Coordinates of C-alpha atoms in Angstrom, one line a residue:
Chain A
M1 CA 249.3 278.3 103.2
S2 CA 249.4 275.4 105.6
D3 CA 252.5 274.7 107.7
R4 CA 253.0 271.5 105.7
N5 CA 252.9 273.3 102.4
L6 CA 255.1 276.0 103.7
K7 CA 257.7 273.5 104.8
K8 CA 257.5 271.9 101.4
V9 CA 258.1 275.2 99.6
N10 CA 260.9 276.0 102.0
N11 CA 262.6 272.7 101.4
S12 CA 262.3 273.1 97.7
A13 CA 263.9 276.5 97.9
R14 CA 266.7 275.1 100.0
A15 CA 267.2 272.2 97.6
E16 CA 267.5 274.8 94.8
K17 CA 270.1 276.7 96.8
L18 CA 272.0 273.5 97.1
Y19 CA 271.7 273.0 93.4
H20 CA 273.3 276.4 92.8
G21 CA 276.0 275.6 95.3
I22 CA 276.7 272.4 93.4
T23 CA 276.8 274.4 90.2
N24 CA 279.7 276.4 91.5
I25 CA 281.9 273.6 92.9
S26 CA 285.5 273.9 91.8
D27 CA 286.6 273.3 88.2
D28 CA 289.0 270.6 89.3
I29 CA 286.4 268.5 90.9
I30 CA 284.1 268.9 87.9
E31 CA 286.9 268.0 85.5
E32 CA 287.8 264.9 87.5
A33 CA 284.3 263.6 87.2
Q34 CA 284.3 264.1 83.5
K35 CA 287.3 261.9 82.8
P36 CA 286.6 258.6 81.2
Q37 CA 285.8 255.8 83.6
T38 CA 288.8 253.6 84.2
H39 CA 287.6 251.3 86.9
R40 CA 287.3 248.4 84.4
K41 CA 290.6 249.1 82.8
R42 CA 292.4 246.0 81.7
L43 CA 295.6 245.3 79.8
S44 CA 296.4 244.1 76.3
Y45 CA 299.2 243.0 73.9
G46 CA 299.7 243.0 70.1
R47 CA 301.4 241.4 67.1
W48 CA 304.9 241.5 68.4
G49 CA 306.8 238.3 69.0
I50 CA 307.3 237.3 72.6
A51 CA 311.0 238.2 72.4
A52 CA 310.2 241.7 71.2
A53 CA 307.6 242.1 73.9
I54 CA 310.1 241.1 76.6
L55 CA 312.7 243.5 75.2
C56 CA 310.2 246.3 74.9
M57 CA 309.0 245.9 78.4
A58 CA 312.5 245.5 79.9
L59 CA 313.5 248.7 78.0
A60 CA 310.4 250.5 79.2
S61 CA 311.1 249.4 82.7
V62 CA 314.6 250.7 82.6
L63 CA 313.6 254.0 81.0
W64 CA 310.8 254.5 83.5
K65 CA 313.1 253.8 86.4
G66 CA 315.1 256.7 85.2
S67 CA 312.1 259.0 85.0
D68 CA 310.0 260.7 87.6
R69 CA 306.9 258.6 86.9
A70 CA 305.8 257.3 90.3
D71 CA 304.1 254.2 88.8
S72 CA 306.9 253.3 86.4
D73 CA 308.1 250.3 88.3
S74 CA 304.7 248.8 88.6
L75 CA 304.4 247.3 85.1
I76 CA 306.4 244.1 85.1
A77 CA 306.4 241.6 87.9
E78 CA 308.6 239.0 86.4
V79 CA 310.5 238.3 83.2
G80 CA 311.3 234.6 82.7
D81 CA 312.4 232.2 80.0
G82 CA 310.0 233.0 77.2
F83 CA 307.4 234.8 79.3
V84 CA 306.6 238.2 80.9
T85 CA 304.3 238.6 83.8
Y86 CA 302.8 242.0 84.5
R87 CA 301.9 243.4 87.9
S88 CA 298.3 242.8 87.0
G89 CA 299.1 239.1 86.9
I90 CA 298.7 238.8 83.1
T91 CA 301.4 236.6 81.5
V92 CA 302.5 236.7 77.9
S93 CA 304.2 233.7 76.5
E94 CA 304.2 231.6 73.3
E95 CA 300.9 230.1 74.3
G96 CA 299.3 233.5 74.3
V97 CA 298.1 236.0 76.9
T98 CA 297.1 234.3 80.2
I99 CA 294.8 236.1 82.5
P100 CA 295.0 234.5 86.0
P101 CA 291.9 233.5 87.9
I102 CA 290.6 235.6 90.8
E103 CA 293.8 237.7 91.1
V104 CA 292.3 240.0 88.5
M105 CA 289.6 240.8 91.1
L106 CA 292.0 240.9 94.0
G107 CA 294.2 243.4 92.2
R108 CA 291.5 245.9 92.2
S109 CA 290.8 248.5 94.8
N110 CA 287.8 248.2 97.1
D111 CA 286.3 251.2 95.4
E112 CA 286.5 249.4 92.1
L113 CA 285.1 246.2 93.4
C114 CA 282.1 247.8 94.9
M115 CA 281.2 249.1 91.5
L116 CA 281.1 245.7 89.9
A117 CA 278.5 243.0 89.9
F118 CA 280.3 239.6 90.0
F119 CA 280.4 236.2 91.6
I120 CA 282.9 233.4 91.8
Y121 CA 282.1 230.0 90.2
Q122 CA 284.6 227.1 89.9
G123 CA 287.4 229.4 91.0
H124 CA 286.7 232.1 88.4
C125 CA 285.2 235.5 88.6
Y126 CA 282.2 236.1 86.4
V127 CA 281.6 239.8 86.0
E128 CA 278.3 241.3 84.7
Y129 CA 278.6 242.2 81.0
E130 CA 275.2 243.0 79.7
R131 CA 271.5 243.1 80.7
L132 CA 268.9 241.8 78.3
E133 CA 265.4 243.0 78.8
N134 CA 263.2 242.0 75.9
D135 CA 262.0 238.4 76.1
S136 CA 265.4 237.1 76.7
S137 CA 264.5 234.2 79.0
K138 CA 264.8 231.8 76.0
I139 CA 268.6 232.0 76.3
V140 CA 268.6 230.8 79.9
G141 CA 270.0 227.3 80.1
E142 CA 270.3 224.9 83.0
Y143 CA 270.6 225.9 86.7
L144 CA 274.3 225.7 87.8
G145 CA 274.3 227.3 91.3
T146 CA 273.4 230.1 93.6
A147 CA 275.7 233.1 94.3
T148 CA 275.6 234.1 97.9
G149 CA 276.4 237.8 97.4
L150 CA 278.5 238.1 100.5
I151 CA 281.3 240.3 99.1
D152 CA 281.3 244.0 99.5
E153 CA 284.1 246.6 99.6
W154 CA 285.1 245.7 103.1
T155 CA 285.5 241.9 102.5
P156 CA 289.1 240.7 103.1
R157 CA 290.8 238.6 100.5
D158 CA 290.0 235.3 102.2
G159 CA 286.3 236.1 101.7
Y160 CA 286.6 235.5 98.0
V161 CA 285.4 232.0 98.1
E162 CA 283.4 229.8 95.8
L163 CA 279.9 231.3 95.1
A164 CA 280.6 234.5 96.9
G165 CA 280.2 237.8 95.0
S166 CA 278.7 241.2 95.0
V167 CA 275.4 239.8 93.7
E168 CA 273.3 237.0 94.9
G169 CA 270.9 234.7 93.1
D170 CA 270.6 231.6 91.0
F171 CA 272.8 231.5 88.0
Y172 CA 272.4 229.4 84.8
S173 CA 274.3 228.5 81.7
V174 CA 273.5 230.4 78.5
K175 CA 272.1 228.3 75.6
G176 CA 274.6 228.0 72.8
F177 CA 277.6 229.2 74.9
E178 CA 280.2 227.5 77.0
P179 CA 279.4 227.9 80.7
S180 CA 283.2 228.1 81.2
F181 CA 282.9 231.5 79.5
L182 CA 279.4 232.9 79.9
L183 CA 276.7 232.5 82.6
C184 CA 273.5 234.4 83.3
M185 CA 271.2 235.4 86.1
Q186 CA 267.5 236.1 85.7
K187 CA 265.6 238.6 87.9
E188 CA 262.3 240.3 87.3
G189 CA 262.2 239.8 83.6
T190 CA 265.8 240.9 83.1
V191 CA 268.6 238.5 82.2
S192 CA 272.1 239.6 83.1
L193 CA 275.0 238.0 81.3
Y194 CA 278.2 237.3 83.2
V195 CA 281.5 236.9 81.4
R196 CA 284.4 235.0 83.0
E197 CA 287.2 237.5 83.6
G198 CA 290.2 235.3 84.2
G199 CA 291.8 231.9 84.3
M200 CA 292.1 231.7 80.6
T201 CA 294.8 231.8 77.9
L202 CA 293.9 233.5 74.6
K203 CA 296.3 233.4 71.6
T204 CA 294.4 235.0 68.8
G205 CA 291.1 236.8 68.4
A206 CA 289.5 233.6 67.1
D207 CA 289.9 232.1 70.6
L208 CA 287.4 234.6 71.9
Y209 CA 285.4 236.0 69.0
N210 CA 285.0 232.7 67.1
K211 CA 285.2 230.0 69.7
W212 CA 283.4 231.7 72.6
L213 CA 281.3 234.4 71.1
H214 CA 280.5 232.8 67.7
L215 CA 280.6 236.3 66.3
F216 CA 280.8 235.6 62.6
E217 CA 278.0 233.1 62.3
D218 CA 275.6 234.7 64.7
Y219 CA 275.4 238.5 64.2
R220 CA 272.5 240.1 62.4
E221 CA 273.0 243.8 62.9
V222 CA 275.9 246.2 63.4
R223 CA 275.6 249.4 65.3
Y224 CA 278.2 252.0 66.4
E225 CA 278.6 255.3 68.2
T226 CA 281.4 257.7 68.9
R227 CA 283.3 257.6 72.1
A228 CA 281.7 260.9 73.1
S229 CA 278.2 259.6 72.5
W230 CA 279.0 256.5 74.6
Y231 CA 280.7 258.4 77.4
Y232 CA 278.0 261.0 77.7
S233 CA 275.2 258.5 77.0
S234 CA 273.9 260.8 74.3
G235 CA 272.5 257.7 72.5
E236 CA 273.7 258.7 69.1
V237 CA 274.0 255.1 68.0
R238 CA 273.8 254.4 64.3
Q239 CA 273.2 251.3 62.4
L240 CA 275.2 250.0 59.4
D241 CA 272.9 249.6 56.4
A242 CA 274.9 246.6 55.2
P243 CA 276.1 244.6 58.3
R244 CA 277.8 242.1 56.0
A245 CA 279.6 244.7 54.0
Q246 CA 283.1 243.5 52.9
E247 CA 284.8 246.0 55.3
V248 CA 282.9 244.4 58.2
L249 CA 283.8 240.9 57.1
D250 CA 287.4 241.9 56.6
F251 CA 287.4 243.4 60.1
I252 CA 286.1 240.2 61.7
Q253 CA 288.6 238.1 59.9
A254 CA 291.4 240.4 61.0
L255 CA 290.0 240.3 64.5
D256 CA 290.2 236.5 64.5
E257 CA 293.7 236.4 63.1
A258 CA 295.3 239.1 65.4
E259 CA 297.1 238.1 68.5
F260 CA 296.1 239.3 71.9
L261 CA 298.2 241.7 73.9
P262 CA 297.9 243.1 77.4
V263 CA 296.7 246.7 77.4
E264 CA 299.6 247.5 79.8
E265 CA 302.0 246.8 77.0
V266 CA 300.2 249.0 74.6
E267 CA 300.1 251.8 77.1
A268 CA 303.9 251.4 77.6
R269 CA 304.6 251.1 73.9
S270 CA 302.3 253.9 72.7
G271 CA 302.6 256.2 75.7
I272 CA 298.8 256.4 75.8
S273 CA 297.8 256.1 79.4
P274 CA 295.1 255.5 80.3
F275 CA 294.4 253.5 77.2
A276 CA 290.7 254.6 77.3
E277 CA 291.9 258.0 76.1
S278 CA 292.6 256.6 72.7
E279 CA 289.2 255.1 72.2
I280 CA 287.3 256.4 69.2
Y281 CA 284.3 254.2 68.6
H282 CA 282.1 251.7 70.3
M283 CA 280.8 249.0 68.0
Y284 CA 277.9 246.6 68.7
F285 CA 277.3 243.3 66.9
L286 CA 273.7 242.3 67.7
T287 CA 273.5 238.5 67.7
E288 CA 270.5 236.3 66.9
N289 CA 270.0 235.3 70.6
G290 CA 269.8 238.9 71.8
M291 CA 273.3 239.2 73.1
T292 CA 275.5 242.1 72.0
V293 CA 279.1 241.7 71.3
H294 CA 280.4 245.1 72.4
L295 CA 283.8 246.2 71.0
R296 CA 285.8 249.3 71.8
L297 CA 287.8 250.6 68.9
H298 CA 291.0 252.6 69.6
E299 CA 293.4 254.7 67.6
G300 CA 296.1 252.5 66.1
G301 CA 293.7 249.7 65.2
Y302 CA 293.4 248.3 68.8
V303 CA 290.2 246.6 69.6
R304 CA 288.9 245.4 73.0
F305 CA 286.0 243.3 73.9
Q306 CA 283.9 245.0 76.6
G307 CA 283.9 241.8 78.7
L308 CA 287.7 241.5 78.8
L309 CA 289.0 245.1 78.8
N310 CA 292.5 244.2 80.0
I311 CA 293.5 242.7 76.7
C312 CA 293.2 243.8 73.1
V313 CA 294.2 242.9 69.6
Q314 CA 295.6 245.2 67.0
I315 CA 294.3 244.8 63.5
P316 CA 296.0 246.0 60.3
E317 CA 295.7 249.7 59.7
E318 CA 294.1 249.3 56.2
T319 CA 291.4 247.0 57.5
F320 CA 290.7 249.3 60.5
R321 CA 290.5 252.3 58.3
G322 CA 288.2 250.5 55.9
L323 CA 285.8 249.8 58.8
T324 CA 285.9 253.2 60.4
A325 CA 285.3 254.8 57.0
L326 CA 281.8 253.2 57.1
F327 CA 281.2 255.1 60.3
Q328 CA 281.9 258.4 58.8
Chain B
M1 CA 291.1 272.1 69.1
E2 CA 292.5 273.2 72.5
D3 CA 290.3 275.1 74.8
S4 CA 292.7 278.1 74.8
Q5 CA 292.4 278.3 71.0
I6 CA 288.6 278.2 71.2
I7 CA 288.7 281.0 73.8
E8 CA 291.0 282.9 71.6
L9 CA 288.5 282.7 68.8
Y10 CA 285.9 284.2 71.0
W11 CA 288.3 287.0 71.9
Q12 CA 289.0 287.6 68.2
R13 CA 285.2 287.7 67.7
Q14 CA 285.4 284.8 65.2
E15 CA 282.1 283.1 64.7
S16 CA 283.9 279.8 64.3
A17 CA 284.3 280.0 68.1
I18 CA 280.7 278.8 68.5
R19 CA 281.2 276.1 65.8
E20 CA 284.3 274.8 67.6
T21 CA 282.5 274.9 71.0
E22 CA 279.7 273.0 69.5
T23 CA 282.0 270.4 68.0
K24 CA 283.9 269.9 71.2
Y25 CA 281.3 270.4 73.9
G26 CA 278.0 270.3 72.2
A27 CA 277.2 266.8 73.3
F28 CA 278.4 267.6 76.8
C29 CA 276.2 270.7 77.1
L30 CA 273.2 269.0 75.6
G31 CA 273.7 266.0 77.9
I32 CA 273.5 268.3 81.0
A33 CA 270.5 270.3 79.7
A34 CA 268.7 267.2 78.6
N35 CA 269.3 265.5 82.0
I36 CA 267.9 268.5 83.8
L37 CA 265.0 269.4 81.6
S38 CA 264.1 266.0 80.0
V39 CA 262.6 267.7 77.0
R40 CA 264.9 267.6 74.0
E41 CA 263.7 270.8 72.3
D42 CA 264.0 272.8 75.5
A43 CA 267.5 271.3 76.1
E44 CA 268.6 272.4 72.6
E45 CA 267.3 275.9 73.2
C46 CA 269.2 275.9 76.4
V47 CA 272.4 274.9 74.7
N48 CA 271.9 277.6 72.0
D49 CA 271.5 280.1 74.8
T50 CA 274.7 278.8 76.4
Y51 CA 276.6 279.5 73.1
F52 CA 275.1 283.0 73.0
Q53 CA 276.1 283.5 76.7
A54 CA 279.6 282.4 75.8
W55 CA 279.7 284.9 72.9
K56 CA 278.6 287.7 75.2
S57 CA 280.9 286.8 78.0
M58 CA 284.2 286.3 76.2
P59 CA 285.7 288.8 76.2
P60 CA 286.1 290.0 79.0
Q61 CA 286.0 286.5 80.5
R62 CA 288.7 283.9 79.9
P63 CA 287.5 280.7 81.6
E64 CA 290.3 278.6 83.0
K65 CA 288.4 275.4 82.3
L66 CA 286.0 275.9 79.4
R67 CA 284.1 272.7 79.9
A68 CA 283.3 273.4 83.5
W69 CA 282.4 277.0 82.7
L70 CA 280.0 275.9 79.9
G71 CA 278.5 273.3 82.2
R72 CA 277.7 275.9 84.8
V73 CA 276.1 278.2 82.2
V74 CA 274.0 275.4 81.0
R75 CA 272.9 274.5 84.5
N76 CA 272.0 278.1 85.3
I77 CA 270.1 278.6 82.0
A78 CA 268.3 275.3 82.5
I79 CA 267.1 276.1 86.0
N80 CA 265.9 279.5 84.8
L81 CA 264.0 277.8 82.0
W82 CA 262.4 275.5 84.6
H83 CA 261.4 278.6 86.7
R84 CA 259.8 280.2 83.6
N85 CA 257.9 277.1 82.4
R86 CA 257.3 274.9 85.4
A87 CA 253.7 276.1 85.7
R88 CA 252.8 274.5 82.4
K89 CA 255.6 271.9 81.8
R90 CA 256.9 269.0 83.8
Y91 CA 260.7 268.8 83.7
A92 CA 261.2 265.4 85.3
G93 CA 265.0 265.7 85.5
I94 CA 265.3 268.8 87.7
Q95 CA 262.3 267.8 89.8
E96 CA 264.0 264.5 90.6
L97 CA 267.3 266.2 91.3
L98 CA 265.7 268.8 93.7
S99 CA 263.7 266.2 95.4
E100 CA 266.8 264.1 96.1
L101 CA 268.7 267.1 97.2
E102 CA 266.0 267.8 99.8
D103 CA 267.4 264.8 101.6
C104 CA 270.6 266.8 102.2
I105 CA 268.9 269.7 103.9
P106 CA 270.1 269.9 107.5
S107 CA 267.6 269.8 110.4
P108 CA 266.6 273.2 111.7
R109 CA 267.6 272.1 115.2
T110 CA 271.2 272.4 114.3
I111 CA 271.2 275.9 112.9
E112 CA 273.9 278.3 113.9
R113 CA 274.3 280.3 110.7
E114 CA 273.2 280.4 107.1
M115 CA 275.6 279.5 104.3
E116 CA 275.4 281.4 101.1
G117 CA 276.7 281.3 97.5
K118 CA 280.4 281.2 97.4
E119 CA 280.8 279.9 100.9
L120 CA 278.4 277.1 100.2
A121 CA 280.3 276.1 97.0
E122 CA 283.6 276.1 98.9
Y123 CA 282.1 274.0 101.7
L124 CA 280.8 271.5 99.1
D125 CA 284.3 271.4 97.6
S126 CA 285.8 270.5 101.0
W127 CA 283.1 267.9 101.6
L128 CA 283.5 266.4 98.2
L129 CA 287.3 266.2 98.7
S130 CA 286.7 264.3 101.9
L131 CA 284.9 261.5 99.9
S132 CA 286.6 258.6 98.1
A133 CA 287.3 259.3 94.4
V134 CA 284.5 257.0 93.4
D135 CA 281.9 258.6 95.7
R136 CA 283.0 262.0 94.6
R137 CA 282.6 261.1 91.0
L138 CA 279.1 259.6 91.6
F139 CA 277.9 262.7 93.4
V140 CA 279.2 265.1 90.8
R141 CA 277.9 263.0 87.9
R142 CA 274.5 262.7 89.5
Y143 CA 274.0 266.2 90.9
W144 CA 276.2 268.3 88.6
N145 CA 275.9 266.5 85.3
G146 CA 272.4 265.4 86.3
I147 CA 272.9 261.9 84.9
P148 CA 269.8 259.8 85.7
L149 CA 270.3 257.0 88.2
G150 CA 269.7 254.2 85.7
Q151 CA 272.1 255.6 83.2
L152 CA 274.7 256.2 86.0
A153 CA 274.3 252.7 87.2
R154 CA 275.0 251.4 83.7
E155 CA 278.0 253.7 83.4
Q156 CA 279.3 252.4 86.7
G157 CA 278.4 248.8 86.0
I158 CA 276.3 248.3 89.1
P159 CA 272.6 247.5 89.6
S160 CA 270.4 250.6 89.9
A161 CA 269.1 249.6 93.3
K162 CA 272.6 249.4 94.7
L163 CA 273.5 252.7 93.2
A164 CA 270.3 254.3 94.7
Q165 CA 271.4 253.1 98.1
Q166 CA 274.9 254.5 97.6
M167 CA 273.5 257.8 96.5
Y168 CA 271.2 257.9 99.5
R169 CA 274.1 257.3 101.8
L170 CA 276.0 260.1 100.1
R171 CA 273.1 262.5 100.6
Q172 CA 272.8 261.5 104.3
N173 CA 276.6 262.0 104.6
L174 CA 276.2 265.6 103.3
K175 CA 273.3 266.3 105.5
S176 CA 275.3 265.1 108.6
A177 CA 278.3 267.1 107.5
L178 CA 276.2 270.3 107.2
E179 CA 274.5 269.6 110.6
K180 CA 277.9 269.1 112.2
E181 CA 278.9 272.5 110.9
G182 CA 275.7 274.0 112.2
V183 CA 274.8 275.6 109.0
W184 CA 271.5 276.3 107.3
L185 CA 270.8 276.6 103.6

């Protein structure tokens, strides 16, 4: 055997030894890596009236102050006349749930930021939501600007300026959608969609699912998978035989009617933290233009849109059960 | 069902132990095996062997963390299967993993002593704990769970090319750490 081949064999054996070493790392480190991803965790609210929400949060705050929970004080930043502002910057008032611009990004750790593809346009963060690969260029609209890609995990806050971001390249509007909500980038045959993360007030689901995502009129197919299938990427995605079944239509209607809540409040109210732990299904509405409206369904009837994970709506139990019965 | 209850079923020699294991960790085990072997039928065989191994091992064993224990068994069975079949089958997953792990092998110039088995695992623990939580998670999910880069990139929400760079930096970090220790694999 030549020296070169011998070296190759030796390296292969050593790599295998390392593989076995990795096999035997500690249980705690393994378990930590299996926990659901929470780097895109956001907040959400529900059907309660504003007064009830304020009361609830104030009570939670008081209770937590008396407990040993280290992060108990971190939930509410301000309670004012008819509004509650959370530490995350999200405010709940009669107008709805307001997600502030940029601060959503600045509130994240550097580790979180380096994991996201995003850029800043007109003072708002647009975060990558989905990549479309099959002949999706037809949805690319007019050129709007070029992201400079100058932000990384070491960038100070004052580096978060217009057109900066963790990705660089030309970006465009998406045909049929408001550029104030959805933009796209096109690279090597792949179109990436970017959803605006903040600087918006949403009252009911219709503000998002109807006005911005045109969910009801546009979808042609419904797919779903369990949380486990999604998390472990096992690909056990199923398709509903009747995408316009009454249960689905009822679900969309309930989605439109329900009021938004910050996830923070739901966590406080339900004691489920992180909220991701209560997730049971992922649901995908495939729309005519190739975009997928990806929803996360949680126990208790909570529903989040994948592009805005810090808020959710809660739909009536019966409607939720009717929908999930189709998945079983 | 709680892990302790599943383990208890094994100890009571109840066949439902395997059913409960499959329900709770079947997808997890299959995911690891499929990532390593890239051949569905072989991955399924590997998972079945894992259940059999669990049946043989409990009792006397009582794993503290059932999921991690099962994952280790799957990894061991998968690499043994690779050894048996590699002459006639190409298992892309394990070949990519081992090829990437070759980047971590320290240079012979730095050798002072050879690190083996348990000591190596303990060293890897301490190295992993020195990383940020995000890097640690990336390394474990890539090299313990065997999740392919593209899939991991989607899971993390970052472009594949950027993740590949991050993974390369992590491998180089491990290589330097091993070289500083003067150890050989």
